[in-house]
Structures are given as structure tokens and as C-alpha cells.
Coordinates of C-alpha atoms and ligand atoms in Angstrom, one line a residue:
X135 CA 127.2 96.6 52.5
X136 CA 125.3 97.8 49.5
X137 CA 125.1 94.3 48.1
X138 CA 124.5 92.6 51.5
X139 CA 120.9 91.7 50.8
X140 CA 121.7 90.4 47.4
X141 CA 124.7 88.5 48.7
X142 CA 122.8 87.0 51.5
X143 CA 120.0 85.8 49.3
X144 CA 122.3 84.6 46.6
X145 CA 124.8 82.9 48.9
X146 CA 121.8 81.3 50.8
X147 CA 120.5 79.9 47.6
X148 CA 123.9 78.8 46.3
X149 CA 124.6 76.9 49.6
X150 CA 121.3 75.1 49.3
X151 CA 121.8 74.3 45.6
X152 CA 125.4 73.1 46.1
X153 CA 124.4 71.1 49.1
X154 CA 121.5 69.4 47.2
X155 CA 123.8 68.8 44.3
X156 CA 126.4 67.2 46.5
X157 CA 123.8 65.0 48.2
X158 CA 122.4 63.8 44.9
X159 CA 125.9 63.0 43.5
X160 CA 127.2 61.4 46.6
X161 CA 124.2 59.7 48.1
X162 CA 121.9 58.8 45.2
X163 CA 124.2 56.0 43.7
X164 CA 124.1 54.0 46.9
X165 CA 120.3 53.5 47.0
X166 CA 120.3 53.1 43.2
X167 CA 122.9 50.4 43.4
X168 CA 120.9 48.6 46.2
X169 CA 117.8 48.9 44.1
X170 CA 119.6 47.6 41.0
X171 CA 121.0 44.6 43.0
X172 CA 117.5 43.8 44.3
X173 CA 116.3 43.9 40.7
X174 CA 119.1 41.6 39.6
X175 CA 118.3 39.3 42.5
X176 CA 114.6 39.1 41.4
X177 CA 115.8 38.6 37.9
X178 CA 118.1 35.7 39.0
X179 CA 115.3 34.2 41.1
X180 CA 112.9 34.2 38.2
X181 CA 115.6 32.8 35.9
X182 CA 116.4 30.1 38.5
X183 CA 112.8 29.1 38.7
X184 CA 112.6 28.9 34.9
X185 CA 115.8 26.8 34.6
X186 CA 115.1 24.5 37.5
X187 CA 112.7 22.2 35.5
X188 CA 114.8 21.8 32.3
X189 CA 118.1 21.3 34.2
X190 CA 116.6 18.6 36.5
X191 CA 115.3 16.9 33.4
X192 CA 118.7 17.0 31.7
X193 CA 120.3 15.6 34.9
X194 CA 118.0 12.7 34.7
X195 CA 118.8 12.1 31.0
X196 CA 122.5 12.2 31.8
X197 CA 123.4 13.8 28.5
X198 CA 126.2 16.0 29.8
X199 CA 127.0 17.7 26.5
X200 CA 123.3 18.7 25.9
X201 CA 123.2 20.2 29.3
X202 CA 126.5 22.0 28.7
X203 CA 125.2 23.5 25.5
X204 CA 121.9 24.5 27.0
X205 CA 123.7 26.2 29.9
X206 CA 126.1 28.0 27.6
X207 CA 123.2 29.3 25.5
X208 CA 121.3 30.5 28.5
X209 CA 124.5 32.2 29.7
X210 CA 124.9 34.0 26.4
X211 CA 121.2 35.1 26.2
X212 CA 120.9 36.3 29.8
X213 CA 124.4 37.7 30.4
X214 CA 124.4 35.7 33.6
X215 CA 126.8 32.9 34.4
X216 CA 125.0 29.6 34.9
X217 CA 126.6 26.7 36.8
X218 CA 125.2 23.3 37.5
X219 CA 126.9 21.3 40.4
X220 CA 126.5 17.7 41.4
X221 CA 125.6 16.8 45.0
X222 CA 129.3 15.9 45.5
X223 CA 130.5 19.4 44.6
X224 CA 131.9 18.7 41.1
X225 CA 130.8 21.1 38.4
X226 CA 128.6 19.5 35.8
X227 CA 128.1 22.4 33.4
X228 CA 129.2 26.1 33.4
X229 CA 128.3 28.8 30.9
X230 CA 131.8 30.5 31.2
X231 CA 134.4 27.7 31.9
X232 CA 135.2 24.2 31.1
X233 CA 133.7 22.1 34.0
X234 CA 136.7 19.8 34.1
X235 CA 139.0 22.8 34.8
X236 CA 136.9 23.9 37.7
X237 CA 137.6 22.8 41.3
X238 CA 135.2 21.2 43.6
X239 CA 132.5 23.7 44.7
X240 CA 131.1 21.7 47.6
X241 CA 132.4 24.3 50.1
X242 CA 131.3 27.4 48.3
X243 CA 128.9 28.8 50.9
X244 CA 126.0 29.3 48.4
X245 CA 126.5 25.8 47.0
X246 CA 126.8 24.2 50.4
X247 CA 123.5 25.8 51.3
X248 CA 121.8 24.9 48.1
X249 CA 122.8 21.2 48.4
X250 CA 121.3 21.3 51.8
X251 CA 118.0 22.4 50.2
X252 CA 118.3 26.2 50.8
X253 CA 118.2 29.0 48.4
X254 CA 121.0 31.5 49.0
X255 CA 122.4 34.7 47.7
X256 CA 126.0 35.9 48.3
X257 CA 128.4 38.4 46.9
X258 CA 132.0 37.3 46.9
X259 CA 135.3 37.0 44.9
X260 CA 135.2 34.2 42.4
X261 CA 138.4 32.3 42.6
X262 CA 137.6 30.7 39.2
X263 CA 137.0 34.0 37.3
X264 CA 139.1 36.2 39.7
X265 CA 136.3 38.8 39.8
X266 CA 133.7 39.9 42.4
X267 CA 130.5 38.0 41.6
X268 CA 127.0 38.0 42.8
X269 CA 125.8 34.5 43.3
X270 CA 122.3 33.1 43.7
X271 CA 122.0 29.3 44.3
X272 CA 119.0 27.0 44.1
X273 CA 118.7 23.4 45.1
X274 CA 117.7 21.1 42.2
X275 CA 115.1 18.6 43.4
X276 CA 113.8 15.4 42.0
X277 CA 110.9 14.6 44.3
X278 CA 112.2 15.1 47.8
X279 CA 115.8 14.5 46.9
X280 CA 118.3 17.2 46.1
X281 CA 120.0 16.0 42.9
X282 CA 122.3 19.0 42.5
X283 CA 122.6 22.8 42.7
X284 CA 122.0 25.5 40.2
X285 CA 124.0 28.6 40.6
X286 CA 123.4 31.9 38.7
X287 CA 126.0 34.6 39.0
X288 CA 126.5 38.2 37.8
X289 CA 129.8 40.0 37.4
X290 CA 130.0 42.7 40.0
X291 CA 132.7 44.4 38.1
X292 CA 130.1 45.1 35.4
X293 CA 127.9 46.5 38.1
X294 CA 130.7 48.7 39.4
X295 CA 131.5 49.9 35.9
X296 CA 127.9 50.6 35.3
X297 CA 127.6 52.6 38.5
X298 CA 130.9 54.4 37.8
X299 CA 129.4 55.6 34.5
X300 CA 126.1 56.4 36.2
X301 CA 127.9 58.5 38.8
X302 CA 129.9 60.5 36.2
X303 CA 126.7 61.1 34.2
X304 CA 124.9 62.1 37.4
X305 CA 127.8 64.4 38.3
X306 CA 127.6 66.1 34.9
X307 CA 123.8 66.5 35.1
X308 CA 123.9 67.8 38.7
X309 CA 126.7 70.2 37.8
X310 CA 124.7 71.5 34.9
X311 CA 121.6 71.8 37.0
X312 CA 123.6 73.5 39.8
X313 CA 124.9 76.0 37.3
X314 CA 121.5 76.7 36.0
X315 CA 120.1 77.0 39.6
X316 CA 122.9 79.4 40.5
X317 CA 122.1 81.5 37.5
X318 CA 118.4 81.5 38.5
X319 CA 119.4 82.3 42.1
X320 CA 121.4 85.2 40.9
X321 CA 118.5 86.7 39.0
X322 CA 116.1 85.8 41.8
X323 CA 118.3 87.4 44.4
X324 CA 118.6 90.5 42.3
X325 CA 114.9 90.7 41.7
X326 CA 114.3 90.7 45.5
X327 CA 117.3 92.8 46.6
X328 CA 116.8 95.5 44.0
X329 CA 113.3 96.7 45.2
X330 CA 114.3 96.1 48.8
X331 CA 117.3 98.4 48.3
X332 CA 115.0 100.9 46.7
X333 CA 112.6 100.7 49.7
X334 CA 115.5 101.0 52.2
X335 CA 117.0 104.1 50.4
X336 CA 113.5 105.7 50.2
X337 CA 112.9 105.0 54.0
X338 CA 116.2 106.6 54.8
X339 CA 115.3 109.7 52.8
X340 CA 111.9 109.9 54.5
X341 CA 113.6 109.5 57.9
X342 CA 115.9 112.4 56.9
X343 CA 112.8 114.5 56.4
X344 CA 112.3 114.3 52.6
X345 CA 108.6 113.5 52.5
X346 CA 108.5 113.9 48.7
X347 CA 110.3 110.6 48.3
X348 CA 108.5 108.0 46.2
X349 CA 109.3 104.5 45.2
X350 CA 108.7 103.3 41.7
X351 CA 105.7 101.1 41.0
X352 CA 107.5 98.9 38.4
X353 CA 107.4 96.0 40.9
X354 CA 104.8 93.3 40.8
X355 CA 102.7 91.5 43.5
X356 CA 103.4 92.3 47.1
X357 CA 106.2 94.7 46.3
X358 CA 103.8 96.7 44.3
X359 CA 101.3 96.8 47.2
X360 CA 104.1 97.8 49.5
X361 CA 105.2 100.5 47.1
X362 CA 101.6 101.8 46.9
X363 CA 101.3 101.9 50.7
X364 CA 104.7 103.5 51.1
X365 CA 103.9 106.3 48.7
X366 CA 100.5 106.8 50.4
X367 CA 102.3 106.9 53.7
X368 CA 104.8 109.6 52.6
X369 CA 101.9 111.6 51.2
X370 CA 100.1 111.4 54.5
X371 CA 103.3 112.2 56.4
X372 CA 103.9 115.2 54.2
X373 CA 100.3 116.5 54.8
X374 CA 100.6 115.8 58.5
X375 CA 103.9 117.7 58.8
X376 CA 102.5 120.5 56.8
X377 CA 99.6 120.7 59.2
X378 CA 101.9 120.5 62.2
X379 CA 104.0 123.3 60.7
X380 CA 101.0 125.5 60.1
X381 CA 99.7 124.8 63.6
X382 CA 103.1 125.5 65.1
X383 CA 103.3 128.8 63.2
X384 CA 99.7 129.6 64.4
X385 CA 100.6 128.8 67.9
X386 CA 103.8 130.9 67.8
X387 CA 101.8 133.9 66.5
X388 CA 99.2 133.4 69.2
X389 CA 101.9 133.2 71.8
X390 CA 103.6 136.3 70.4
X391 CA 100.4 138.2 70.5
X392 CA 99.7 137.4 74.1
X393 CA 100.8 140.3 76.3
X394 CA 100.9 138.2 79.4
X395 CA 104.0 136.2 80.2
X396 CA 103.7 132.6 79.2
X397 CA 106.1 129.7 79.5
X398 CA 106.1 125.9 79.5
X399 CA 108.2 124.0 82.0
X400 CA 109.4 120.4 81.9
X401 CA 109.3 118.0 84.8
X402 CA 112.6 119.5 86.2
X403 CA 111.5 123.1 85.9
X404 CA 113.4 123.8 82.8
X405 CA 111.8 126.3 80.3
X406 CA 110.8 124.6 77.1
X407 CA 108.9 127.4 75.5
X408 CA 108.3 131.0 76.2
X409 CA 106.7 134.1 74.6
X410 CA 107.9 137.7 74.3
X411 CA 105.8 138.7 77.3
X412 CA 107.6 136.2 79.5
X413 CA 111.0 137.2 78.3
X414 CA 110.1 140.9 78.9
X415 CA 109.0 140.1 82.5
X416 CA 112.2 138.0 83.1
X417 CA 114.3 140.8 81.5
X418 CA 116.2 138.2 79.6
X419 CA 116.8 137.2 76.0
X420 CA 116.9 133.5 75.4
X421 CA 115.4 131.7 78.4
X422 CA 114.7 128.3 76.8
X423 CA 116.7 125.5 78.4
X424 CA 117.2 127.5 81.6
X425 CA 115.6 126.7 85.0
X426 CA 112.7 129.1 85.8
X427 CA 114.3 130.1 89.1
X428 CA 117.4 131.2 87.3
X429 CA 115.3 133.5 85.1
X430 CA 112.7 134.8 87.6
X431 CA 114.0 135.1 91.2
X432 CA 110.9 134.9 93.3
X433 CA 110.5 132.5 96.2
X434 CA 106.7 133.0 96.2
X435 CA 106.5 132.0 92.5
X436 CA 108.7 129.0 93.1
X437 CA 106.4 128.0 96.0
X438 CA 103.3 128.4 93.8
X439 CA 104.8 126.3 91.0
X440 CA 105.9 123.6 93.4
X441 CA 102.4 123.6 95.0
X442 CA 100.8 123.1 91.6
X443 CA 103.2 120.4 90.5
X444 CA 102.9 118.6 93.8
X445 CA 99.1 118.5 93.8
X446 CA 98.9 118.2 90.0
X447 CA 96.2 120.9 90.1
X448 CA 95.9 124.4 88.6
X449 CA 96.9 127.0 91.1
X450 CA 96.5 130.8 90.9
X451 CA 98.3 133.3 93.3
X452 CA 99.4 136.9 93.3
X453 CA 103.1 137.3 93.1
X454 CA 105.2 140.4 93.6
X455 CA 108.2 140.8 91.2
X456 CA 110.2 143.9 92.0
X457 CA 107.8 146.8 92.2
X458 CA 105.2 145.0 90.1
X459 CA 102.4 142.7 91.0
X460 CA 101.5 139.7 88.9
X461 CA 98.7 137.2 88.9
X462 CA 100.3 133.9 88.3
X463 CA 98.5 130.8 87.3
X464 CA 100.2 127.4 86.9
X465 CA 98.4 124.7 85.0
X466 CA 99.9 121.2 84.9
X467 CA 99.4 119.5 81.4
X468 CA 97.3 116.4 81.7
X469 CA 99.4 114.5 79.2
X470 CA 102.8 114.6 81.0
X471 CA 104.8 116.3 83.7
X472 CA 105.0 119.7 81.9
X473 CA 103.2 122.7 83.2
X474 CA 102.2 126.0 81.8
X475 CA 103.0 129.2 83.7
X476 CA 101.1 132.4 83.0
X477 CA 102.0 135.8 84.5
X478 CA 99.6 138.7 84.1
X479 CA 100.7 142.1 85.2
X480 CA 98.0 143.5 87.5
X481 CA 100.0 146.3 89.0
X482 CA 97.8 149.0 87.4
X483 CA 94.6 147.1 88.3
X484 CA 95.7 146.9 92.0
X485 CA 96.7 150.6 91.9
X486 CA 93.2 151.6 90.6
X487 CA 91.6 149.3 93.1
X488 CA 93.5 150.9 95.9
X489 CA 92.6 154.4 94.7
X490 CA 89.0 153.3 94.6
X491 CA 89.1 151.8 98.1
X492 CA 91.0 154.9 99.5
X493 CA 88.4 157.1 97.9
X494 CA 85.5 155.1 99.4
X495 CA 87.2 155.2 102.8
X496 CA 88.0 158.9 102.6
X497 CA 84.5 159.8 101.4
X498 CA 83.0 157.6 104.2
X499 CA 85.2 159.3 106.8
X500 CA 84.4 162.7 105.4
X501 CA 80.7 162.0 105.4
X502 CA 80.6 160.6 109.0
X503 CA 81.0 164.0 110.8
X504 CA 78.5 166.0 108.7
X505 CA 76.0 163.1 108.9
X506 CA 76.4 163.0 112.7
X507 CA 75.9 166.8 112.9
X508 CA 72.7 166.6 110.7
X509 CA 71.3 163.9 112.9
X510 CA 72.2 165.9 116.1
X511 CA 70.6 169.0 114.8
X512 CA 67.5 167.1 113.6
X513 CA 67.1 165.7 117.1
X514 CA 67.6 169.2 118.6
X515 CA 65.0 170.7 116.4
X516 CA 62.4 167.9 116.8
X517 CA 60.9 169.0 120.2
X518 CA 60.3 172.6 119.1
X519 CA 59.0 171.8 115.6
X520 CA 55.4 172.0 114.7
X521 CA 53.4 168.8 113.7
X522 CA 53.9 169.5 110.0
X523 CA 57.6 170.1 110.2
X524 CA 58.1 167.1 112.6
X525 CA 57.0 164.8 109.7
X526 CA 59.7 166.3 107.5
X527 CA 62.3 166.1 110.3
X528 CA 61.3 162.4 110.7
X529 CA 62.1 161.8 107.0
X530 CA 65.4 163.7 107.2
X531 CA 66.3 161.6 110.3
X532 CA 65.4 158.3 108.7
X533 CA 67.5 159.0 105.6
X534 CA 70.4 160.3 107.7
X535 CA 70.3 157.0 109.6
X536 CA 70.4 155.1 106.4
X537 CA 73.3 157.2 105.1
X538 CA 75.1 156.6 108.4
X539 CA 74.5 152.9 108.1
X540 CA 75.8 152.8 104.5
X541 CA 78.9 154.8 105.5
X542 CA 79.5 152.4 108.5
X543 CA 79.0 149.3 106.3
X544 CA 81.3 150.7 103.6
X545 CA 84.0 151.3 106.2
X546 CA 83.7 147.8 107.5
X547 CA 83.8 146.3 104.0
X548 CA 86.9 148.4 103.1
X549 CA 88.6 147.1 106.3
X550 CA 87.7 143.5 105.5
X551 CA 88.8 143.8 101.9
X552 CA 92.1 145.2 102.9
X553 CA 94.5 142.3 102.4
X554 CA 97.1 143.8 104.7
X555 CA 94.7 143.7 107.7
X556 CA 94.9 140.5 109.6
X557 CA 92.0 139.7 111.9
X558 CA 92.7 139.2 115.6
X559 CA 91.8 135.7 116.4
X560 CA 91.1 134.3 119.9
X561 CA 89.1 131.4 121.4
X562 CA 85.5 132.5 121.1
X563 CA 82.6 130.8 122.8
X564 CA 80.1 131.2 120.0
X565 CA 77.2 129.8 122.0
X566 CA 77.5 132.5 124.7
X567 CA 78.0 135.1 122.1
X568 CA 74.9 134.0 120.1
X569 CA 72.8 133.9 123.3
X570 CA 73.7 137.5 124.1
X571 CA 73.1 138.7 120.5
X572 CA 69.8 137.0 120.2
X573 CA 68.7 139.0 123.3
X574 CA 69.2 142.2 121.2
X575 CA 66.6 140.9 118.7
X576 CA 64.0 139.8 121.3
X577 CA 62.3 143.2 121.3
X578 CA 62.1 143.9 117.6
X579 CA 60.9 140.3 116.9
X580 CA 58.4 140.5 119.7
X581 CA 57.1 143.7 118.1
X582 CA 56.4 141.7 114.9
X583 CA 55.0 138.8 116.8
X584 CA 58.0 136.5 116.0
X585 CA 59.6 133.9 118.2
X586 CA 63.5 133.9 118.4
X587 CA 65.4 130.9 119.8
X588 CA 68.9 129.5 120.0
X589 CA 69.3 125.7 119.6
X590 CA 72.8 124.4 120.4
X591 CA 74.3 120.9 120.6
X592 CA 76.1 120.0 123.8
X593 CA 79.9 120.5 124.1
X594 CA 80.5 123.0 121.4
X595 CA 84.2 123.7 121.0
X596 CA 85.4 127.3 121.1
X597 CA 86.3 128.7 117.7
X598 CA 89.5 130.5 116.9
X599 CA 88.1 133.7 115.5
X600 CA 87.7 137.4 115.8
X601 CA 84.8 137.8 118.3
X602 CA 83.8 141.3 116.9
X603 CA 83.6 139.9 113.4
X604 CA 81.6 136.9 114.5
X605 CA 79.3 139.2 116.4
X606 CA 78.8 141.3 113.3
X607 CA 78.1 138.2 111.2
X608 CA 75.5 137.0 113.7
X609 CA 73.9 140.5 113.9
X610 CA 73.7 140.8 110.1
X611 CA 72.1 137.4 109.6
X612 CA 69.6 137.7 112.5
X613 CA 68.8 141.3 111.4
X614 CA 67.9 140.1 107.9
X615 CA 65.9 137.2 109.3
X616 CA 63.8 139.6 111.5
X617 CA 63.5 142.1 108.6
X618 CA 62.3 139.7 106.0
X619 CA 60.0 137.6 108.2
X620 CA 56.4 138.6 109.0
X621 CA 55.2 135.6 111.0
X622 CA 56.6 132.5 112.5
X623 CA 60.0 132.0 114.1
X624 CA 63.7 132.6 113.8
X625 CA 66.1 129.9 115.0
X626 CA 69.8 130.1 115.4
X627 CA 71.3 126.6 115.5
X628 CA 74.8 125.7 116.5
X629 CA 76.4 122.4 116.0
X630 CA 79.9 120.9 115.7
X631 CA 81.7 117.8 114.5
X632 CA 84.8 118.7 116.3
X633 CA 86.6 120.2 113.3
X634 CA 84.1 122.8 112.2
X635 CA 81.4 124.8 113.9
X636 CA 78.1 125.2 112.0
X637 CA 76.0 128.3 112.5
X638 CA 72.6 128.1 111.0
X639 CA 70.2 131.0 110.9
X640 CA 66.7 130.0 109.6
X641 CA 63.5 131.9 109.3
X642 CA 60.0 131.4 108.1
X643 CA 60.0 134.6 106.1
X644 CA 59.4 135.8 102.5
X645 CA 62.3 133.7 101.1
X646 CA 64.4 134.6 98.1
X647 CA 63.7 133.7 94.4
X648 CA 66.2 131.2 92.9
X649 CA 67.2 133.8 90.3
X650 CA 68.3 136.2 93.0
X651 CA 70.2 133.7 95.2
X652 CA 73.5 133.8 93.3
X653 CA 73.6 137.7 93.6
X654 CA 72.7 138.3 97.2
X655 CA 76.3 138.5 98.4
X656 CA 77.0 141.3 95.8
X657 CA 77.4 144.8 97.1
X658 CA 74.2 146.9 97.1
X659 CA 72.3 143.9 95.7
X660 CA 68.8 144.0 97.1
X661 CA 65.9 141.9 95.9
X662 CA 63.1 144.3 96.6
X663 CA 64.5 147.9 96.7
X664 CA 61.6 149.7 98.3
X665 CA 61.1 147.1 101.0
X666 CA 64.8 147.0 101.8
X667 CA 64.9 150.8 101.9
X668 CA 61.9 150.9 104.1
X669 CA 63.5 148.5 106.5
X670 CA 66.7 150.5 106.6
X671 CA 68.7 148.0 104.5
X672 CA 72.0 149.0 102.8
X673 CA 72.5 146.0 100.5
X674 CA 75.9 145.5 102.1
X675 CA 75.0 143.2 105.0
X676 CA 75.5 139.9 103.3
X677 CA 78.6 141.2 101.5
X678 CA 80.1 141.9 104.9
X679 CA 79.0 138.4 106.2
X680 CA 80.7 136.7 103.2
X681 CA 84.0 138.6 103.7
X682 CA 84.0 137.7 107.4
X683 CA 83.5 134.0 106.6
X684 CA 86.3 134.1 104.0
X685 CA 88.6 135.9 106.4
X686 CA 88.1 132.9 108.8
X687 CA 88.6 130.3 106.0
X688 CA 85.0 129.2 106.4
X689 CA 82.1 128.7 103.9
X690 CA 78.6 130.1 103.6
X691 CA 75.6 128.7 101.8
X692 CA 71.9 129.5 101.6
X693 CA 68.7 127.6 101.0
X694 CA 65.5 129.5 100.4
X695 CA 62.0 128.9 99.2
X696 CA 59.9 132.0 98.4
X697 CA 57.0 132.3 100.9
X698 CA 58.4 129.5 103.1
X699 CA 61.7 130.9 104.6
X700 CA 65.4 131.1 104.3
X701 CA 68.3 129.3 106.0
X702 CA 71.9 130.6 105.9
X703 CA 74.5 128.1 107.0
X704 CA 78.0 129.2 108.0
X705 CA 80.8 126.7 108.6
X706 CA 83.9 127.9 110.5
X707 CA 87.0 125.8 111.2
X708 CA 87.4 125.2 114.9
X709 CA 91.2 125.9 115.0
Ligands
LIG79 P1 70.0 144.5 103.0 O1 70.7 145.5 103.8 O2 69.1 145.0 101.9 O3 69.2 143.5 103.8 P2 71.8 142.4 102.5 O4 73.1 142.3 101.8 O5 71.8 142.0 103.9 O6 71.1 143.7 102.2 O7 70.9 141.3 101.8 C1 70.8 141.4 100.4 C2 69.4 141.0 99.9 O8 69.1 139.6 100.2 C3 68.3 141.7 100.7 O9 67.9 142.9 100.1 C4 67.1 140.7 100.7 O10 66.3 140.9 99.5 C5 67.8 139.4 100.6 N1 67.8 138.7 101.9 C6 68.8 138.7 102.8 N2 68.5 137.9 103.9 C7 67.2 137.5 103.7 C8 66.3 136.7 104.4 N3 66.6 136.1 105.6 N4 65.1 136.4 103.9 C9 64.7 137.0 102.7 N5 65.6 137.7 101.9 C10 66.8 138.0 102.4

């Protein structure tokens, strides 16, 4: 395994080298031989062309001995066998044999062709010399007449011996070259496999978490570049992991310092991470890996978590766990299916809130009777008081009325804020209700020279609501409209789209500055204190209106322009 890269490269090269060596040794002699024969052919052809003239001349002179000598000399000088044949097939001269010992050559294929005027080449066994020969025959012409044939031959056995030697030389050379190539392949394979091995070992070390691993820079070329990048990469990785470790430590200390309970859930509701606060609330040690419902048994919390995961939106709800109350907020992480659960203990906060509310309710109740008594006595004293004292009694009465109004409003607010109290809903004909309430304001508005009107669309559906609370809502809005309008008109508009009923109260009064608009629903918030006081305002009216709207799952909005008027729009769900 350790040498697998080396072996693969080396064996690959060795196979290629041996294959090429084998091809050269086995295949190369064939084409070389063909080429050599072609060369010999050309050589014989040229020789034939040279000899044709002198031989024809000798034939004409009929000096057989001279021709014989000439032919033998040519045979010696050219290492080719030269034969001259008469048209009847008898051999006239031959460079190797005595012509008289030679049989008639008329039916040798190359002679037969030459005597018919054709040049021919053939390789065959010579029955005269008992060896394979290569023959090239030429017709000898005198004018148009064929006067004989000239045949040039080469010994194929020489050729075979030559090529046998050539093959063995080739074999030795190829063997030597192969050995050298294998040696080179060995060093080449080692020069590639060694750095590769080093990179592989270094990568394995990095994968195992050792980011201090470095590869040596001894290599050249691309390996050196790779080594540089690899070392730079491990440096970056080390820095990155260091940063991640620091961030994780930082996060863990932040989580530990948070008093609230915090945990991260995976897609299945399993706890991935939690802080001490969460484990304290759960009353368990290790909670990681458990399902949240195993750790905190609360159907309400399970419902809230499911709701948030289903809608992929952050959800906040109050949850009771044992005798404690928690504000839970579930936030889905945008990156995946995990969600963060945060539990804040608000038991103490709720207890103080209840004490405050009880206090307000108790004080209000306690104040009601003495205030009613004061008012009663003031009214009793009024007829018998002198003109001077009557003025004082008037001031006492006005302030008592204001106190009574504040106490009443505080009691109403406390009731509306009490979560335990559910409102009694029934089908309410808001149009009829509005018409009767507007009547109450006809006199005070007429006194100020204001017109009051109800404008309603046809077929308004009844609203599922508490009629007393809707009445209180309309009275508060209309009362404000009359109070803060000096001229013009007040209109109560009703409209519905079938799903919601819209109540709009608009006036042409003093309006509200943009800066004050966000605060007008706050308790005791009044824009102009002296004016509000003078008009008997408590600063609680709009607070009550907002609570009533919320108790009916409705919405309220306001549009106002100072000096031009104000419009309050309340939307209530029909069912
Ligand atoms: P108040 O009893 O003082 O009227 P509210 O809670 O009803 O208290 O209203 C809060 C403040 O909002 C008022 O003091 C007043 O300044 C402003 N406001 C309410 N309604 C109107 C209105 N229709 N036009 C102008 N100002 C208004």
C-alpha cells in the first residue's frame, strides 16, 4: 500500500517501455527488410539498364567467351548473379555457373516474361544453386526484336543472414535501451511518488486535527507551488480553528452568564446546546441529546415550540411551569431547522404587577365611598351657601367629579387588564348602538355649535362582542371628539367588508401633533394638561379604548393633523 503510487507509476512505465521494445524488435525488421528488398530491386534495375547495352552488343558479336568473362567480372564486382539467356531458353553466360551445366531456362517465370518483352521480378528457389533467390529479368532488344533475356539475381539467404544479424543487434540495443528506460522510470516514479506520499501523509495529519503539519519545500516546479499552497492552507486553517475556539469559548461564557434558560433544538426537537439557566429550570443535569419534552413537561411550551416551527416565525408566550411563570420565546434559525428557546422567569414580575393592580383596585374601591359622600355633602350644602362659598363648593364639586371619573376609569382599566377575566361576547348591532350613543352627545355638541352624525353602509353584520365594552369605546371616542373640537362636525362612520367592521370617529378639532401620536394610548398621557383638566379628562380614556379593542382581537389607528382634525379607526372581527 505504501508503495502503491510508486509501483503504479513504475509498472505503468515498465509496461510501456517493454511493449515499445517488443514492438521495435518484432515489427521493425519486417518493414526494414521490405525497404531493403526495394532498394535491391532499384539497384538491380539500374544495373540491368547499364548492362543491357553492352550485353546486346556482345550478343551481336557472338564472342561467347568475351561475354562470359564480362558477365563473371560484373558478378564479382556487384555481388549479384548475372545470367544471359538466349531466346530458346539456353543459358549463354552466367556469373556463377558453367552455362553448359545449366538446364534450359525457357520456363522460368521471369525468363518467360522477359523473352515476351516484359520486365519481371520474382523471389523463388533456384534449382541450379539450391538457394532462395531474388530474380529481376530484362528483355534484351535489338531494334524491335527480343534477342535474349538478362537476369540479375541476389541470394536471399544472404538477405536472411543479414536480417538475422540485424535482429540480434536490434534485440541487444532494445534490451539495453529498455534497461536504461526502466532505470529512468524507477527514478522518475520515485521522484513523483515520494513528494506525493509526503503530501498524502501531511493531509492525513491535517485531517486528524494537526494543523501544525508542514510539507518540505525541497520539491521543484508544481510540487513546490503545491507545497507552498498546502503550508499556507494549514496556516489559515490553524488561525481559523483558533478563532473558532475563541469564539466558542466566548459563546460558552456568554451562555453561562445568561440567567435566563436557553437551549438550541434540532429539527426533531432534540436539545443540541443548553446553558446552566436552562438546566436549572429543567431541574436536570445533562440535557444535551434529549428531547425537550422529556426535560420540560409542559403542553403549553410544546404547543408554542410547534407553532413557531410550523410557521417558521419567532413566537413569544407566557408559560407556567410548576408554580413559576416564564416568558418563553422561540426563534427559528434562518440557516436551518434548528430553533433557539429562551425561558425568562417572570414570576416575581407578575407578582409585583398583581400587587400593584390589587393596590390600585383596593385604593379605587376605598376612595369611591368617601368621594361619593363628599359629592353628596357638597350638593347638600350648595343651596344654603352664600355666593362666595358657592364658588368654592363648585371647585370642590368639579375636582370631586374628576377624582370619581379617575377612580372609575382605573377600575375599568384594572378589569380589562386582568387576564383572567373573559369578556362576555354576544351578537351586537353596532349601528343601533352607535345611533343611541350619538344621541347622548347631541346636547353637548349643540351647546358648542357642532354637528354630530352617524354614517353607515347598508347591511352591516352584527359583531360578536361585549356590548357594554363597545358602548364604552364609542363613548370615549365621541367624548374626546366633542371635547377637542371647537367648530365643525363629528362623524361616526360604520362600514364592513363582511369579515371586519370598521368604526371611524372623525372630527374637525384641534388635532394631535405627530410627536404626541405614539403616546396617546399611554395611561395618564395628555397632550395639553390644563385643557384636559378643564374638560374633565383623566388621560385614561384612550388607554381603555385600546384595551377594549385588544380584548376583541381588533386594531386601532389614528390619523391627525393639528388644526384640521382627528380620525380614529377601529377594526373589529365580525365573528
Ligand atoms: P383625556 O381624558 O385627557 O381625553 P384620553 O386618553 O382620552 O385622555 O386622550 C389622551 C390625549 O389624547 C388627550 O389628552 C388629548 O390631548 C388627545 N386626544 C384624544 N382624542 C383627541 C381628539 N379627538 N382630538 C384631539 N386630541 C385628542
